[in-house]
mmCIF file of C-alpha atoms in Angstrom:
data_model
loop_
_atom_site.group_PDB
_atom_site.id
_atom_site.type_symbol
_atom_site.label_atom_id
_atom_site.label_comp_id
_atom_site.label_asym_id
_atom_site.label_seq_id
_atom_site.Cartn_x
_atom_site.Cartn_y
_atom_site.Cartn_z
ATOM 1 C CA MET A 1 19.153 -36.678 -26.383
ATOM 2 C CA ARG A 2 19.730 -32.535 -26.553
ATOM 3 C CA VAL A 3 16.996 -30.442 -25.993
ATOM 4 C CA ASP A 4 17.294 -27.007 -27.402
ATOM 5 C CA PHE A 5 14.622 -24.626 -25.674
ATOM 6 C CA LYS A 6 13.777 -20.599 -25.190
ATOM 7 C CA LEU A 7 14.452 -20.040 -21.668
ATOM 8 C CA ASN A 8 13.054 -17.172 -20.118
ATOM 9 C CA GLY A 9 13.923 -15.521 -23.545
ATOM 10 C CA ALA A 10 17.245 -16.921 -24.111
ATOM 11 C CA PRO A 11 18.116 -19.985 -25.952
ATOM 12 C CA ALA A 12 19.034 -22.802 -24.131
ATOM 13 C CA SER A 13 20.721 -26.670 -24.974
ATOM 14 C CA VAL A 14 20.493 -29.431 -22.468
ATOM 15 C CA GLU A 15 21.563 -32.965 -22.582
ATOM 16 C CA VAL A 16 18.548 -35.240 -20.662
ATOM 17 C CA GLU A 17 17.718 -38.802 -20.431
ATOM 18 C CA PRO A 18 14.647 -39.827 -22.569
ATOM 19 C CA CYS A 19 12.665 -39.468 -19.010
ATOM 20 C CA GLU A 20 14.354 -36.431 -17.015
ATOM 21 C CA MET A 21 11.332 -34.659 -16.260
ATOM 22 C CA LEU A 22 10.891 -30.780 -17.229
ATOM 23 C CA ILE A 23 11.027 -29.757 -13.803
ATOM 24 C CA ASP A 24 14.591 -31.893 -12.653
ATOM 25 C CA VAL A 25 16.158 -30.412 -15.369
ATOM 26 C CA LEU A 26 14.860 -26.749 -14.310
ATOM 27 C CA ARG A 27 15.828 -26.695 -10.486
ATOM 28 C CA ASP A 28 19.056 -28.945 -10.582
ATOM 29 C CA ARG A 29 20.500 -29.062 -13.958
ATOM 30 C CA LEU A 30 19.952 -24.921 -14.302
ATOM 31 C CA GLN A 31 19.838 -24.128 -10.792
ATOM 32 C CA LEU A 32 16.027 -22.318 -11.373
ATOM 33 C CA LYS A 33 14.583 -22.911 -7.616
ATOM 34 C CA GLY A 34 11.900 -20.849 -8.187
ATOM 35 C CA THR A 35 9.539 -24.056 -9.507
ATOM 36 C CA LYS A 36 8.740 -25.811 -6.921
ATOM 37 C CA ARG A 37 8.406 -29.865 -6.181
ATOM 38 C CA SER A 38 5.726 -30.630 -4.638
ATOM 39 C CA CYS A 39 2.769 -33.129 -5.582
ATOM 40 C CA ASP A 40 4.796 -34.963 -8.513
ATOM 41 C CA VAL A 41 1.306 -35.668 -9.749
ATOM 42 C CA GLN A 42 -0.813 -32.744 -11.861
ATOM 43 C CA VAL A 43 -2.731 -31.413 -8.608
ATOM 44 C CA CYS A 44 -0.829 -28.917 -6.821
ATOM 45 C CA GLY A 45 0.383 -26.181 -9.477
ATOM 46 C CA ALA A 46 3.261 -25.107 -7.522
ATOM 47 C CA CYS A 47 5.880 -26.512 -11.014
ATOM 48 C CA THR A 48 3.936 -24.419 -12.329
ATOM 49 C CA VAL A 49 6.104 -23.049 -15.890
ATOM 50 C CA LEU A 50 5.016 -21.417 -18.945
ATOM 51 C CA VAL A 51 5.670 -23.873 -21.784
ATOM 52 C CA ASP A 52 4.356 -21.421 -25.125
ATOM 53 C CA GLY A 53 3.186 -19.518 -23.016
ATOM 54 C CA ASN A 54 0.240 -22.031 -21.529
ATOM 55 C CA PRO A 55 0.639 -23.186 -18.108
ATOM 56 C CA THR A 56 2.332 -26.477 -17.594
ATOM 57 C CA SER A 57 3.105 -28.492 -14.946
ATOM 58 C CA SER A 58 6.461 -29.131 -14.795
ATOM 59 C CA CYS A 59 6.475 -32.429 -12.905
ATOM 60 C CA THR A 60 4.531 -34.190 -15.666
ATOM 61 C CA THR A 61 5.873 -33.164 -18.791
ATOM 62 C CA LEU A 62 9.081 -34.862 -19.631
ATOM 63 C CA CYS A 63 12.146 -32.220 -20.792
ATOM 64 C CA ALA A 64 12.140 -32.918 -24.484
ATOM 65 C CA ASP A 65 8.845 -32.152 -24.705
ATOM 66 C CA ALA A 66 10.187 -28.510 -24.382
ATOM 67 C CA HIS A 67 12.256 -29.145 -27.124
ATOM 68 C CA ASP A 68 11.549 -26.282 -29.619
ATOM 69 C CA ARG A 69 9.186 -24.543 -27.503
ATOM 70 C CA GLU A 70 9.504 -21.136 -25.023
ATOM 71 C CA VAL A 71 9.840 -22.048 -21.272
ATOM 72 C CA THR A 72 9.417 -19.615 -18.948
ATOM 73 C CA THR A 73 9.917 -19.769 -15.129
ATOM 74 C CA ILE A 74 9.427 -17.283 -12.193
ATOM 75 C CA GLU A 75 12.919 -16.420 -13.048
ATOM 76 C CA GLY A 76 11.891 -14.761 -16.547
ATOM 77 C CA LEU A 77 9.213 -12.546 -15.181
ATOM 78 C CA ALA A 78 11.422 -9.859 -13.522
ATOM 79 C CA ASP A 79 13.026 -7.151 -15.876
ATOM 80 C CA GLY A 80 15.979 -6.600 -14.309
ATOM 81 C CA LYS A 81 15.408 -5.527 -10.837
ATOM 82 C CA ARG A 82 12.226 -4.995 -11.675
ATOM 83 C CA LEU A 83 9.162 -7.258 -10.786
ATOM 84 C CA ASP A 84 6.403 -7.829 -13.520
ATOM 85 C CA PRO A 85 3.148 -6.132 -12.528
ATOM 86 C CA VAL A 86 1.912 -9.657 -11.861
ATOM 87 C CA GLN A 87 4.696 -9.960 -8.907
ATOM 88 C CA ARG A 88 4.164 -6.267 -7.499
ATOM 89 C CA ALA A 89 0.410 -6.491 -7.546
ATOM 90 C CA PHE A 90 1.112 -9.969 -5.519
ATOM 91 C CA ILE A 91 3.989 -8.073 -2.348
ATOM 92 C CA ALA A 92 0.892 -5.273 -2.938
ATOM 93 C CA HIS A 93 -1.660 -7.063 -1.781
ATOM 94 C CA GLY A 94 0.647 -9.711 0.861
ATOM 95 C CA ALA A 95 -1.011 -12.446 -1.601
ATOM 96 C CA LEU A 96 1.646 -14.987 0.090
ATOM 97 C CA GLN A 97 2.563 -16.054 3.004
ATOM 98 C CA CYS A 98 4.825 -19.016 2.674
ATOM 99 C CA GLY A 99 5.165 -18.417 -1.099
ATOM 100 C CA PHE A 100 6.130 -21.906 -1.687
ATOM 101 C CA CYS A 101 2.852 -21.920 -4.253
ATOM 102 C CA THR A 102 3.128 -18.134 -5.430
ATOM 103 C CA PRO A 103 5.248 -19.117 -8.415
ATOM 104 C CA GLY A 104 2.665 -21.347 -10.006
ATOM 105 C CA MET A 105 -0.062 -18.560 -9.316
ATOM 106 C CA ILE A 106 2.017 -15.903 -11.050
ATOM 107 C CA LEU A 107 2.405 -17.218 -14.272
ATOM 108 C CA ALA A 108 -0.922 -18.939 -13.912
ATOM 109 C CA VAL A 109 -2.203 -15.176 -13.342
ATOM 110 C CA LYS A 110 0.310 -14.296 -16.413
ATOM 111 C CA SER A 111 -1.023 -16.491 -18.741
ATOM 112 C CA LEU A 112 -4.808 -15.544 -18.084
ATOM 113 C CA LEU A 113 -4.288 -12.052 -18.363
ATOM 114 C CA ALA A 114 -2.169 -12.719 -21.869
ATOM 115 C CA ARG A 115 -5.577 -14.566 -22.724
ATOM 116 C CA HIS A 116 -7.920 -11.813 -20.903
ATOM 117 C CA GLU A 117 -7.710 -8.571 -21.039
ATOM 118 C CA LYS A 118 -10.165 -7.786 -18.529
ATOM 119 C CA PRO A 119 -11.093 -11.585 -16.812
ATOM 120 C CA SER A 120 -14.151 -11.564 -13.982
ATOM 121 C CA GLU A 121 -13.811 -13.082 -11.050
ATOM 122 C CA GLU A 122 -15.697 -15.765 -11.975
ATOM 123 C CA THR A 123 -12.734 -16.735 -14.748
ATOM 124 C CA VAL A 124 -9.769 -16.255 -11.977
ATOM 125 C CA ARG A 125 -11.106 -18.204 -9.578
ATOM 126 C CA HIS A 126 -11.710 -20.544 -12.941
ATOM 127 C CA TYR A 127 -8.002 -20.122 -13.922
ATOM 128 C CA LEU A 128 -6.233 -20.558 -10.687
ATOM 129 C CA ARG A 129 -8.162 -24.201 -9.787
ATOM 130 C CA GLY A 130 -4.856 -25.963 -10.712
ATOM 131 C CA ASN A 131 -3.490 -23.985 -7.956
ATOM 132 C CA ILE A 132 -3.598 -24.743 -4.748
ATOM 133 C CA CYS A 133 -2.747 -22.144 -1.701
ATOM 134 C CA ARG A 134 -2.412 -24.089 1.925
ATOM 135 C CA CYS A 135 -1.960 -20.898 3.584
ATOM 136 C CA THR A 136 -3.476 -17.808 2.442
ATOM 137 C CA GLY A 137 -6.863 -19.415 1.408
ATOM 138 C CA TYR A 138 -7.126 -17.435 -1.406
ATOM 139 C CA VAL A 139 -8.269 -14.095 -0.701
ATOM 140 C CA LYS A 140 -5.508 -12.152 -0.897
ATOM 141 C CA ILE A 141 -4.581 -13.111 -4.114
ATOM 142 C CA LEU A 142 -8.009 -12.407 -5.646
ATOM 143 C CA GLU A 143 -7.946 -9.841 -4.303
ATOM 144 C CA ALA A 144 -4.131 -8.690 -5.721
ATOM 145 C CA VAL A 145 -5.566 -10.319 -9.516
ATOM 146 C CA MET A 146 -8.720 -8.259 -9.242
ATOM 147 C CA ASP A 147 -7.268 -4.976 -8.051
ATOM 148 C CA LEU A 148 -4.489 -5.527 -11.032
ATOM 149 C CA ILE A 149 -7.320 -6.213 -13.421
ATOM 150 C CA HIS A 150 -9.203 -3.120 -12.876
ATOM 151 C CA ASN A 151 -6.103 -0.952 -12.130
ATOM 152 C CA PRO A 152 -3.204 -2.174 -14.063
ATOM 153 C CA HIS A 153 -2.177 1.810 -13.378
ATOM 154 C CA ASN A 154 -1.146 0.721 -9.826
ATOM 155 C CA TYR A 155 1.420 -1.435 -10.869
ATOM 156 C CA GLN A 156 3.542 -0.118 -14.147
#
């Protein structure tokens, strides 16, 4: 079946089997390796992409479900060579170690900030509950997000 969607701001079209997962199409066919495979059961958040602006586990989402929708991966955030403010905040605060969870975390934060102008720390923690990090202990991630919220001019 043919799936037409908007991918990182550009039209995309792929022929897929009805049971093909979005993560497989993104990584294997479209070579967007920033979307990470880990748990395959919608628990860890490593495979998070945005579908119509909503954080979505691509490991449990059929590619067919992306038809006529907008999909954003970590590769779609930078404006040319200029990183997105969330990416810059993560770098400035060292909010990554191995980097495996980072794309999913950043996309979840993008979705959060699109919905809440000045979320509280509690809201940030709640919103990131679906993204597991095994390296950082979350402290630097939370610092990066809170600094971005309170000092957005530092990352423009």
